[in-house]
Tab-separated table of C-alpha atoms in Angstrom:
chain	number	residue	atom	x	y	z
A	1	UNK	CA	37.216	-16.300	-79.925
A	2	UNK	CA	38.138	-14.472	-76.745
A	3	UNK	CA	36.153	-14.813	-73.680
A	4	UNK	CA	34.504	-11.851	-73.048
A	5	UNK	CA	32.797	-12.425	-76.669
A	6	UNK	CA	31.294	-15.334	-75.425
A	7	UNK	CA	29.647	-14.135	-72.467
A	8	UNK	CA	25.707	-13.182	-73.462
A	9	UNK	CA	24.883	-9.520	-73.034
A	10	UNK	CA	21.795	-8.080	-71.997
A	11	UNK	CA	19.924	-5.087	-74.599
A	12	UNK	CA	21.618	-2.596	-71.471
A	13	UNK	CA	25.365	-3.955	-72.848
A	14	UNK	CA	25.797	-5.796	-69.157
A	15	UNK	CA	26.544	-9.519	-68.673
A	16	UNK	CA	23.259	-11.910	-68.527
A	17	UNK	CA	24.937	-13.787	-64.839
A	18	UNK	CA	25.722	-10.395	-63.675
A	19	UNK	CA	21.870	-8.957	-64.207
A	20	UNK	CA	20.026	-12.141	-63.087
A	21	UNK	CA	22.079	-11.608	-59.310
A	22	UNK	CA	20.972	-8.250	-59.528
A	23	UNK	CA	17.573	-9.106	-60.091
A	24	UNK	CA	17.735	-12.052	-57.488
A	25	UNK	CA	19.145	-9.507	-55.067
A	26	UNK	CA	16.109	-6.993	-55.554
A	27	UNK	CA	13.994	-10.022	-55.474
A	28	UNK	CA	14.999	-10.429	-52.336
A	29	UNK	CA	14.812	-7.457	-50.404
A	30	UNK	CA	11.275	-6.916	-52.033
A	31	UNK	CA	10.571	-10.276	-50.144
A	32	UNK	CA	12.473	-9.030	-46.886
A	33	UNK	CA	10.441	-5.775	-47.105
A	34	UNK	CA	6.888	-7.408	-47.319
A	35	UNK	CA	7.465	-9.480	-44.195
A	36	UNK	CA	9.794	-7.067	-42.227
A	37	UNK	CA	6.260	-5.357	-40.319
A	38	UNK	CA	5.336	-9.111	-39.356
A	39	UNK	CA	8.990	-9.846	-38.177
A	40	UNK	CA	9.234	-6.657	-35.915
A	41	UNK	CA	5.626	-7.344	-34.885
A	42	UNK	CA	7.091	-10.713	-33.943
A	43	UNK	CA	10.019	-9.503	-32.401
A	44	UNK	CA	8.084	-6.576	-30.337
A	45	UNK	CA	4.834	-9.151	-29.107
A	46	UNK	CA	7.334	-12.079	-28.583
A	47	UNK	CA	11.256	-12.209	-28.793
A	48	UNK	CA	11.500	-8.625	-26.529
A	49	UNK	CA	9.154	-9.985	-24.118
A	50	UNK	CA	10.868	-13.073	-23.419
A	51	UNK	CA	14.180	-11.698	-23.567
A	52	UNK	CA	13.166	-9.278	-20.959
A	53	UNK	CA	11.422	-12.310	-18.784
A	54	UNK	CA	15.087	-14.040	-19.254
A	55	UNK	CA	16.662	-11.016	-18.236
A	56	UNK	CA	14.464	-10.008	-15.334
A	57	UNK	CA	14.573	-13.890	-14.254
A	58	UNK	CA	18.671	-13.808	-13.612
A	59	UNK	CA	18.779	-9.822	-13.065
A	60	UNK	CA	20.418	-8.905	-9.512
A	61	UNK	CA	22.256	-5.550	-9.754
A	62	UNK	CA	19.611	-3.554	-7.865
A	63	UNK	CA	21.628	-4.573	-4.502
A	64	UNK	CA	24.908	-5.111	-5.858
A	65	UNK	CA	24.732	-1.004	-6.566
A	66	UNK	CA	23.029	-0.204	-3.305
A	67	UNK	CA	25.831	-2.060	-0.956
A	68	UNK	CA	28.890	-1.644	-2.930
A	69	UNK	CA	31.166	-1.505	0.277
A	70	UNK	CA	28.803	-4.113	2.566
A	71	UNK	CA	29.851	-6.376	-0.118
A	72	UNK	CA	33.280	-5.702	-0.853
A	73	UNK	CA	33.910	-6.415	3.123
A	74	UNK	CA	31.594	-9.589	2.588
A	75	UNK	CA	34.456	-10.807	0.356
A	76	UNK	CA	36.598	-12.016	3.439
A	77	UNK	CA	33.481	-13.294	5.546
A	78	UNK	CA	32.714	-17.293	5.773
A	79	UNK	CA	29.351	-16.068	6.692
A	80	UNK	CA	29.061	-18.989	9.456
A	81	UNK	CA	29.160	-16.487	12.565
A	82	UNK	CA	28.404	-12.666	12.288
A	83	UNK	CA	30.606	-10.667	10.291
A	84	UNK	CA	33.298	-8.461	11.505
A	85	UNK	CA	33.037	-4.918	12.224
A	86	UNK	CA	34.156	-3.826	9.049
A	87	UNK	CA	30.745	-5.304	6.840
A	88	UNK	CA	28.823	-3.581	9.497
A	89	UNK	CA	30.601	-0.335	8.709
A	90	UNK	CA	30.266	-0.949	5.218
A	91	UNK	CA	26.411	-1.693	5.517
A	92	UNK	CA	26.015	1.243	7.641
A	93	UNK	CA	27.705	4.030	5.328
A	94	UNK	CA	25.968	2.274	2.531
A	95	UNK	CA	22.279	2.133	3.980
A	96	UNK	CA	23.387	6.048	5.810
A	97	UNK	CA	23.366	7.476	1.564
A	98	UNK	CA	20.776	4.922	0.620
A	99	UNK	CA	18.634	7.280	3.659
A	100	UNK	CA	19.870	10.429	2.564
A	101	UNK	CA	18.635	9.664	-0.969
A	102	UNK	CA	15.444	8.222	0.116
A	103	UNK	CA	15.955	5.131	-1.248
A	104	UNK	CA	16.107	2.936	1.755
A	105	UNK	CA	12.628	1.346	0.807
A	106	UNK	CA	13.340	-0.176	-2.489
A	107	UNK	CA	16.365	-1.886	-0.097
A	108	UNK	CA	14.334	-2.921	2.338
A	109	UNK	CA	11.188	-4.327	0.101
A	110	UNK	CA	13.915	-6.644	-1.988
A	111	UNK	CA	15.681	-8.075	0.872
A	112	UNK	CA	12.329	-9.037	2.639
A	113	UNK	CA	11.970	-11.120	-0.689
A	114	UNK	CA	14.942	-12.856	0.134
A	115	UNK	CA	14.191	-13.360	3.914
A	116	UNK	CA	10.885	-11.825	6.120
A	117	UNK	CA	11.649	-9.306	8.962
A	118	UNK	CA	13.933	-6.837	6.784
A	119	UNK	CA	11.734	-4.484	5.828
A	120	UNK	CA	10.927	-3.659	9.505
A	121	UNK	CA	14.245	-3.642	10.908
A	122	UNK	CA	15.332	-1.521	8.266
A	123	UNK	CA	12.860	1.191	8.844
A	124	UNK	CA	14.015	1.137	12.470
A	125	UNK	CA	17.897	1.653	11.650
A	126	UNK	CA	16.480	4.655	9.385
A	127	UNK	CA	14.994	6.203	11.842
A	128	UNK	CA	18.087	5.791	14.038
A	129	UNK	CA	20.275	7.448	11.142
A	130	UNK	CA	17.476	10.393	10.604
A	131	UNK	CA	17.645	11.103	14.856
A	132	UNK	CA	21.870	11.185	14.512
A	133	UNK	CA	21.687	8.242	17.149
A	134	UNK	CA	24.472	6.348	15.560
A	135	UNK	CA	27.836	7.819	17.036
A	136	UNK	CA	30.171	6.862	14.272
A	137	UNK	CA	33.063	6.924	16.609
A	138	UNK	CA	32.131	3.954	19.015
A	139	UNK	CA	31.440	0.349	17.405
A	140	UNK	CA	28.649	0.880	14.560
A	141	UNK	CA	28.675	-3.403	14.951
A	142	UNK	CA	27.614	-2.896	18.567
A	143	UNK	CA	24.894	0.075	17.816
A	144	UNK	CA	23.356	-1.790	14.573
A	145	UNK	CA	22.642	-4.955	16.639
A	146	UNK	CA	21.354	-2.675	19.495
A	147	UNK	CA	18.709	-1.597	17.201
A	148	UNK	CA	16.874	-4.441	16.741
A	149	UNK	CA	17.544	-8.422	17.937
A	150	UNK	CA	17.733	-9.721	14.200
A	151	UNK	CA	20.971	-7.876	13.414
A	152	UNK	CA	22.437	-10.214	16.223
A	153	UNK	CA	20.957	-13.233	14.026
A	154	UNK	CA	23.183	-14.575	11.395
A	155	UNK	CA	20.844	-15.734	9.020
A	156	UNK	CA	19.845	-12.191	7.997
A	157	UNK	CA	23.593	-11.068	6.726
A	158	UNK	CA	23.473	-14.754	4.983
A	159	UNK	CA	20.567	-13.126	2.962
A	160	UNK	CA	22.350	-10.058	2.241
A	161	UNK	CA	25.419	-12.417	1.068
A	162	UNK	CA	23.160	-14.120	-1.186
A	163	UNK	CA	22.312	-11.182	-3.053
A	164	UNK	CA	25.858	-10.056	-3.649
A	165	UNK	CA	26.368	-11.352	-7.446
A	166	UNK	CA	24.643	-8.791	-9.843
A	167	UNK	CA	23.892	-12.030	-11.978
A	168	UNK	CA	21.800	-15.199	-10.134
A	169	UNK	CA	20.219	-18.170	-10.096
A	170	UNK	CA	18.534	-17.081	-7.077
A	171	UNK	CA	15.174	-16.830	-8.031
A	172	UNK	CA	14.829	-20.233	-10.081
A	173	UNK	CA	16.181	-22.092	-7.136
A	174	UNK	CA	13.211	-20.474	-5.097
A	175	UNK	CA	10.968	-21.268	-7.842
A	176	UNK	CA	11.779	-25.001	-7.088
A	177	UNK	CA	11.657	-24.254	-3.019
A	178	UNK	CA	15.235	-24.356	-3.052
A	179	UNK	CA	18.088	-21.200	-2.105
A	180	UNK	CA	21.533	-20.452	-2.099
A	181	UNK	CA	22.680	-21.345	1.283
A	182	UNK	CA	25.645	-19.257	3.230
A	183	UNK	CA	28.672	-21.437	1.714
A	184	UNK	CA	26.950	-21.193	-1.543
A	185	UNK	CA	25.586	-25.039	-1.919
A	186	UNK	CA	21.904	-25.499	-3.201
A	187	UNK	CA	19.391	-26.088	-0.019
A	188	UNK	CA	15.900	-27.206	-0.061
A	189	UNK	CA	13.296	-24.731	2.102
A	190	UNK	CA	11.593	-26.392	4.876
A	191	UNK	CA	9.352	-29.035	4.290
A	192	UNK	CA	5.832	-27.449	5.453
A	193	UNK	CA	6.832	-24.097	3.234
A	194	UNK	CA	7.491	-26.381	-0.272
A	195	UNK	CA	4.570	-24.561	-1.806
A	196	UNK	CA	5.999	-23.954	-5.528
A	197	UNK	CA	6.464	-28.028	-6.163
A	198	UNK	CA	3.452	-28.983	-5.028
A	199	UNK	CA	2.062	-25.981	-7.482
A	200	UNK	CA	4.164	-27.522	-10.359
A	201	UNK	CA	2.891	-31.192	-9.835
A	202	UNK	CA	-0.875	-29.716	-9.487
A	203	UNK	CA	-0.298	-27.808	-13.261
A	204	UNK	CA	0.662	-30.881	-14.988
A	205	UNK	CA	-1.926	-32.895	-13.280
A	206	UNK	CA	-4.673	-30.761	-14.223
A	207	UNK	CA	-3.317	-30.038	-17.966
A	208	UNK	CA	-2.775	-33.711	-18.413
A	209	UNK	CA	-6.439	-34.728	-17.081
A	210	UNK	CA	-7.939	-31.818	-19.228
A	211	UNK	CA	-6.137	-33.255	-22.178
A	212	UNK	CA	-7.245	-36.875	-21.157
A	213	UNK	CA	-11.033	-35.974	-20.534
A	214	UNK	CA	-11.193	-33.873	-24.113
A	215	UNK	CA	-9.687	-36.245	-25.341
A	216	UNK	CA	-12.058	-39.087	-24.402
A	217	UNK	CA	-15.332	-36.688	-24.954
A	218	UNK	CA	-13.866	-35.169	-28.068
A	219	UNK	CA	-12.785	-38.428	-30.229
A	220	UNK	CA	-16.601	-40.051	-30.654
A	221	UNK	CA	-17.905	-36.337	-30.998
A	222	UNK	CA	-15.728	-35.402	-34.040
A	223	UNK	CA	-16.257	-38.967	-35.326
A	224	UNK	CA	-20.171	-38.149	-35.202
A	225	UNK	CA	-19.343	-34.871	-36.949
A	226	UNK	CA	-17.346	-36.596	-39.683
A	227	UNK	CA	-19.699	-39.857	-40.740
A	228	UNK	CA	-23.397	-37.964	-40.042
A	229	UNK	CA	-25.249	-36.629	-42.731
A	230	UNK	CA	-24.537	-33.192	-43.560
A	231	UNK	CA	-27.470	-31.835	-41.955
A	232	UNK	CA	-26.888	-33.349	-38.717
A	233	UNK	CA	-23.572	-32.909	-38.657
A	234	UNK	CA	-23.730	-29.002	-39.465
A	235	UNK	CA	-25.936	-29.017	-36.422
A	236	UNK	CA	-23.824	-30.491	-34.311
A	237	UNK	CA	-20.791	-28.276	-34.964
A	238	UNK	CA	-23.266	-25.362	-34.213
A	239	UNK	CA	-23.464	-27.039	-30.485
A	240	UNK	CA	-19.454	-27.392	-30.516
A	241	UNK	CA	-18.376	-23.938	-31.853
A	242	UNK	CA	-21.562	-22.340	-29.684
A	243	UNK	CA	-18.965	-21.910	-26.475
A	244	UNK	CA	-16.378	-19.740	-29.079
A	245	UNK	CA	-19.840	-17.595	-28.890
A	246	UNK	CA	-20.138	-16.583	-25.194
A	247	UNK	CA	-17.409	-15.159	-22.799
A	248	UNK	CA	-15.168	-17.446	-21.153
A	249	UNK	CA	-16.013	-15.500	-17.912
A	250	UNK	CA	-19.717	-15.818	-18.397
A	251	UNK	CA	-19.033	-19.980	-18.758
A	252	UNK	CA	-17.531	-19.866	-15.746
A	253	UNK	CA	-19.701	-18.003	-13.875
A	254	UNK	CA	-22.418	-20.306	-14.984
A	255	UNK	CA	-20.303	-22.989	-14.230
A	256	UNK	CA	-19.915	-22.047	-10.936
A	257	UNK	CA	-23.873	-21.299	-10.348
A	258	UNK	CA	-24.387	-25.495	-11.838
A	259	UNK	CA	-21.223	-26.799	-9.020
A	260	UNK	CA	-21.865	-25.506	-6.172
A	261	UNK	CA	-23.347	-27.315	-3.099
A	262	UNK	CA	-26.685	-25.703	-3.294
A	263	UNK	CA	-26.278	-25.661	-7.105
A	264	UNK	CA	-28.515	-27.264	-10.129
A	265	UNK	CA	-26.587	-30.294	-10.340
A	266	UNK	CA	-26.720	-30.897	-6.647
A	267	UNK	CA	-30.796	-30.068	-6.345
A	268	UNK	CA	-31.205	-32.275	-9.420
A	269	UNK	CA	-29.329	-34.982	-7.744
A	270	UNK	CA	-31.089	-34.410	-3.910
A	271	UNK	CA	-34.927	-34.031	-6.195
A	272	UNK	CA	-34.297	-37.048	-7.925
A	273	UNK	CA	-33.126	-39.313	-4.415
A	274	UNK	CA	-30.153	-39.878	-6.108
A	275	UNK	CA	-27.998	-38.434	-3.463
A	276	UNK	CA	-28.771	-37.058	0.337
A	277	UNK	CA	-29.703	-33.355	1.216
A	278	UNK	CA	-26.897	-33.902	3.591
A	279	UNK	CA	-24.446	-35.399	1.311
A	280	UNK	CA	-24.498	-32.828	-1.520
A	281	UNK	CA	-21.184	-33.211	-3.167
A	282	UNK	CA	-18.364	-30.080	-2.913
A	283	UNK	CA	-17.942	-29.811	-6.470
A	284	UNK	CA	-16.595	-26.020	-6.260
A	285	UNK	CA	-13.456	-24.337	-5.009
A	286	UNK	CA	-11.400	-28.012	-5.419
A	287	UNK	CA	-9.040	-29.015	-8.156
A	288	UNK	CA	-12.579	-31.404	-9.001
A	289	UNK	CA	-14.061	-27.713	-10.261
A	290	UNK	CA	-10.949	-26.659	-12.450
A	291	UNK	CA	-10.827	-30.041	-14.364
A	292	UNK	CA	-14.281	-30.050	-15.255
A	293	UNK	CA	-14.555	-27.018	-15.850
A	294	UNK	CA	-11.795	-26.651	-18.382
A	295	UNK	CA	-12.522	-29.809	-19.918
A	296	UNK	CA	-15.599	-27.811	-21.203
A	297	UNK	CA	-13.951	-24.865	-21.996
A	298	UNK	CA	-11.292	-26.438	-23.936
A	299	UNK	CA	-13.256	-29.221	-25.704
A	300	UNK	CA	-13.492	-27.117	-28.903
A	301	UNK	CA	-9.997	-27.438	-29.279
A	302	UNK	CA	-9.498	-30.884	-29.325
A	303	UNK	CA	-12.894	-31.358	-31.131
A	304	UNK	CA	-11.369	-29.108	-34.614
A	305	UNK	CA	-8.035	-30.672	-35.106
A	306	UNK	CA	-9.555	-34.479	-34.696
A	307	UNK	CA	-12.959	-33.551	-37.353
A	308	UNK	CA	-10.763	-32.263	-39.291
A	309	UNK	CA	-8.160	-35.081	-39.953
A	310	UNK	CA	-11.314	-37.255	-39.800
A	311	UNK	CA	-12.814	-35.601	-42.477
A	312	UNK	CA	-9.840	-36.428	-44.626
A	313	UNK	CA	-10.457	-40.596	-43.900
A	314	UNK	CA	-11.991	-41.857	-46.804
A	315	UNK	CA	-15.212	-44.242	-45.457
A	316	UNK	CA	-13.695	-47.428	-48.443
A	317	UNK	CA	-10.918	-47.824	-45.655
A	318	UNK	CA	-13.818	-48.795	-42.872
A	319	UNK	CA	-15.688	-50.889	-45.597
A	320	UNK	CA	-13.075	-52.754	-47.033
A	321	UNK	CA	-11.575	-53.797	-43.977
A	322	UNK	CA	-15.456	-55.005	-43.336
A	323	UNK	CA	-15.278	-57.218	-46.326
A	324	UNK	CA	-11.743	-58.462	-45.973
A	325	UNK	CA	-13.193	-60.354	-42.153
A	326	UNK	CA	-12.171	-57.824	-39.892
A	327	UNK	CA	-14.908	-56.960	-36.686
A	328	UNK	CA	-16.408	-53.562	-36.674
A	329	UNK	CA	-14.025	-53.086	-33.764
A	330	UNK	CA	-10.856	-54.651	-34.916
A	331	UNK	CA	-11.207	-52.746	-38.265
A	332	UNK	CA	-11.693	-49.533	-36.520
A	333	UNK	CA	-8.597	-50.017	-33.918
A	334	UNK	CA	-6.359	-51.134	-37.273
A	335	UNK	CA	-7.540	-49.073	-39.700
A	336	UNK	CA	-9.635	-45.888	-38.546
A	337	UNK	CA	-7.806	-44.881	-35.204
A	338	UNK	CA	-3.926	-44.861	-36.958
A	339	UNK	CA	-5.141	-42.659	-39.594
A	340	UNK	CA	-6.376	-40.179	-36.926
A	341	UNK	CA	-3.114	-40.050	-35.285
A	342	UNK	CA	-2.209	-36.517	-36.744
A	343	UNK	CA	-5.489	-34.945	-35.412
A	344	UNK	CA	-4.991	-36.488	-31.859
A	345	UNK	CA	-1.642	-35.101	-31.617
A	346	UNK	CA	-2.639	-32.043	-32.818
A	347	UNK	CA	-5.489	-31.594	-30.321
A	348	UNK	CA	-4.008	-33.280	-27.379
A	349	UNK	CA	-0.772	-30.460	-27.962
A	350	UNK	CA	-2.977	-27.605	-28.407
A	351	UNK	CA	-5.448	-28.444	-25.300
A	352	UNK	CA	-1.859	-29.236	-23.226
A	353	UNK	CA	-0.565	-26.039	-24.009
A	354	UNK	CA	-3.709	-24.210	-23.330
A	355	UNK	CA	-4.415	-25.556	-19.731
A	356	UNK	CA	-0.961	-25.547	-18.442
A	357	UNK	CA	-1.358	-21.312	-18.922
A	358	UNK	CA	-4.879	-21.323	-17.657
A	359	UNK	CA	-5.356	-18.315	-15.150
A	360	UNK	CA	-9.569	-16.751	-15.197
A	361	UNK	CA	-10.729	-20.638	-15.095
A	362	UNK	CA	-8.693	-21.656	-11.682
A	363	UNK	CA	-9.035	-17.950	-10.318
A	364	UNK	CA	-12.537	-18.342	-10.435
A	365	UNK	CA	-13.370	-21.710	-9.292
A	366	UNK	CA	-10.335	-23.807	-7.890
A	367	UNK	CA	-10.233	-22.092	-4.820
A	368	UNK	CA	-6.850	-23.103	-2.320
A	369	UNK	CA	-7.061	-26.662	-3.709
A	370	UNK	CA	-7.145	-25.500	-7.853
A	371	UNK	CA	-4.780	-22.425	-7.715
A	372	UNK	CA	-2.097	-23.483	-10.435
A	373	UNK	CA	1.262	-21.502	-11.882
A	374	UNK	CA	-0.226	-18.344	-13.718
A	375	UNK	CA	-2.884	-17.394	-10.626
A	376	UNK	CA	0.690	-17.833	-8.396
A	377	UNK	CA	2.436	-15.723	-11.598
A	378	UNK	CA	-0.516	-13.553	-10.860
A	379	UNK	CA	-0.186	-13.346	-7.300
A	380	UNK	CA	2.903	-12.222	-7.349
A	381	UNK	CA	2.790	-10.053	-10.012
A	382	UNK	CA	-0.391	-7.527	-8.098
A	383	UNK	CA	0.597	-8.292	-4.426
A	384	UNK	CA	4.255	-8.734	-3.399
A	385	UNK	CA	5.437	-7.195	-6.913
A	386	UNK	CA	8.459	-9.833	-6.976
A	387	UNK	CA	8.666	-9.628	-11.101
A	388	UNK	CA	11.110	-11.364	-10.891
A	389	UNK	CA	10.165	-14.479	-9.127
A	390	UNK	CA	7.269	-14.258	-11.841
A	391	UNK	CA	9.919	-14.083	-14.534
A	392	UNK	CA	11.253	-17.411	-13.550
A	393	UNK	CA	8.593	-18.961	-12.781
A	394	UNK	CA	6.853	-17.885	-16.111
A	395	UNK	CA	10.775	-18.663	-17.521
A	396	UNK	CA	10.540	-22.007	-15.713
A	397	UNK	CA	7.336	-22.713	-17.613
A	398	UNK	CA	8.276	-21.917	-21.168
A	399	UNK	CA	11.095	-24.564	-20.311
A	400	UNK	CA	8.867	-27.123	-19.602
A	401	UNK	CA	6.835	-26.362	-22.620
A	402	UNK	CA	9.662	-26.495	-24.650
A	403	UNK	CA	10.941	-30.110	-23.135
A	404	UNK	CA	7.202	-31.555	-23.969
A	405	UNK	CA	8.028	-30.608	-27.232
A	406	UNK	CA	11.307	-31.417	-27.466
A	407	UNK	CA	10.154	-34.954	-25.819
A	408	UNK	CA	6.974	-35.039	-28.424
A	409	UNK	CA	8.692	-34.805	-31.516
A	410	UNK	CA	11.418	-37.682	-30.450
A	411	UNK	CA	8.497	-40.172	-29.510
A	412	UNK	CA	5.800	-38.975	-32.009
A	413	UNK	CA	7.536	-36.805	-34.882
A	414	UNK	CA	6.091	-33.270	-34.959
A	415	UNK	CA	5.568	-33.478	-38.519
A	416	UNK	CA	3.066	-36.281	-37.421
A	417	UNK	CA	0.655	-33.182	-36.787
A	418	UNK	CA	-1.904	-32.087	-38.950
A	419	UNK	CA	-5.199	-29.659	-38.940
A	420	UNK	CA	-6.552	-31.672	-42.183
């Protein structure tokens, strides 16, 4: 028998393997087609947003197209003494079109970003241009520095050098308190204006007490909630999820009517002779506020996960460690506290994650002392409109989110986590 008479035919006449890849193929672009609006939600909420933040974060070409001759005569300069005549002409006819298209501002607002004092001394050379007072057939070098002293300094054309690549690290660098310096090495800022490390040690130290303190509260609570009674422990998770009930900014608030010096706890304290009128603790506008604050706030989350892995422990474990000898304690550390692994992991993540972000919570109540990354992000964002310091900074973030992880699942083992 010949081969095609051995092939099996469908009733349409057309080979069985043929007609099964056709229907695998429908099959799946039926499945493509159900979750294509979740993937371009996805890709609209999440991958376009970060891609822009990337792209913002490294983004540089504003300048680049503004000075195209200032930095094409930059080329030559060692940009250790003041550059020749020839950058000053080319920064003059640049910043002469840049005035004549009225967009001399948007010059002057990005290099103050890069060093203070620019945004003045450009106005001043525009109003020179607009009055004709530059004679462009004398030394424009000579009549720029006459216009204002910091021309003459050599630090402010470093700063325009630094901004020459349309592509730059720039703004990560200052993220860390460090720049680009005029031969292009990495240099640390100035010791009293390090403000963004000292930000970035305050985040993790308030995300990783947070995490400790739910932790610590939220272990014997969802323990409670998993070994009481039914009745009492339907109760208590009415006290736990009561929070999810009320507005995080009407917590706070209260929060910050309970710290303060002449506050309940403090009156409480001074009624009771606990503590002296004149020794009332400063429990507001202090890192003190933030942690305890979003320790409450963020207890529900690390009270869930753990109740319910918990839930999942069956109580024979407890009892027959009991009868084989074991202390209430030793059978508890052995037996109960390795099984609820998975639900610490998951809680301890999830509160981490959530308090490195914070933003209403430390806006509120922190003060100078509590400010942390996303009320800087914020900062920056409303008030000197440098996106794209926030775009590293928030870039900067991600990255450290993303090393925890990394970091977690090498020690731990992400599949280690579990919601019950």
């Amino acid at each position: 028998m010949s081969s095609e008479t051995k092939q099996i035919l469908t009733t349409d006449g057309i080979p069985l393997e043929i007609s099964l890849k056709k229907a695998e193929k429908k099959n799946k672009i039926k499945a493509f087609l159900l979750v294509a609006p979740l993937l371009f939600f996805l890709f609209i909420t999440y991958i376009f947003p970060i891609g822009e933040m990337f792209t913002r974060s490294v983004d540089d070409k504003m300048i680049t197209n503004m000075l195209p001759k200032t930095f094409k005569a930059m080329e030559d300069w060692d940009g250790k003494d003041l550059p020749s005549e020839e950058v000053f002409s080319g920064f003059y006819y640049d910043f002469k079109k840049l005035v004549e298209n009225q967009e001399q501002g948007k010059l002057g607002q990005r290099l103050n970003k890069e060093k203070n004092g620019f945004n003045s001394i450009t106005k001043k050379l525009m109003r020179q241009i607009k009055r004709n007072k530059i004679d462009e057939s004398q030394s424009i070098k000579e009549q720029i520095m006459k216009v204002h002293k910091r021309w003459r300094t050599v630090e402010y054309w470093q700063a325009i050098k630094r901004t020459a690549p349309p592509y730059t690290m720039a703004k990560y660098l200052k993220g860390m308190d460090m720049y680009y310096g005029a031969d292009g090495s990495i240099v640390q800022v100035d010791e009293d204006r390090r403000i963004h490390r000292i930000l970035w040690l305050r985040t993790l130290e308030i995300a990783f007490f947070v995490t400790l303190f739910s932790f610590l509260m939220g272990y014997p609570i969802a323990h409670l909630l998993a070994t009481l009674p039914m009745k009492y422990s339907n109760l208590l998770m009415i006290c736990v999820l009561l929070p999810f009930w009320t507005s995080l900014l009407v917590r706070t608030v209260a929060w910050m009517v309970m710290l303060q010096q002449k506050g309940v706890l403090n009156n409480l304290l001074v009624i009771s002779n606990l503590l002296a009128d004149e020794n009332r603790f400063q429990l507001m506008y202090n890192q003190t506020a933030v942690v305890i604050v979003m320790t409450q706030i963020l207890l529900p989350f690390m009270v869930l996960p753990l109740y319910s892995v918990m839930k999942t422990i069956s109580p024979t474990y407890m009892r027959a460690a009991l009868n084989l000898g074991a202390s209430p304690m030793h059978a508890f550390y052995k037996i109960y506290m390795p099984n609820s692994i998975p639900g610490v992991s998951a809680g301890c993540l999830l509160v981490f994650i959530l308090a490195i972000g914070y933003y209403i919570t430390p806006e509120l109540v922190g003060g100078k002392d509590g400010q942390m990354v996303g009320n800087w992000i914020a900062y920056h964002l409303k008030t000197t409109l440098n996106w794209g310091l926030c775009a590293s900074l928030g870039a900067i973030l991600l990255a450290m989110m993303t090393a925890l992880y990394w970091a977690y699942n090498k020690i731990v083992g992400i599949e280690n986590i579990k919601l019950g």
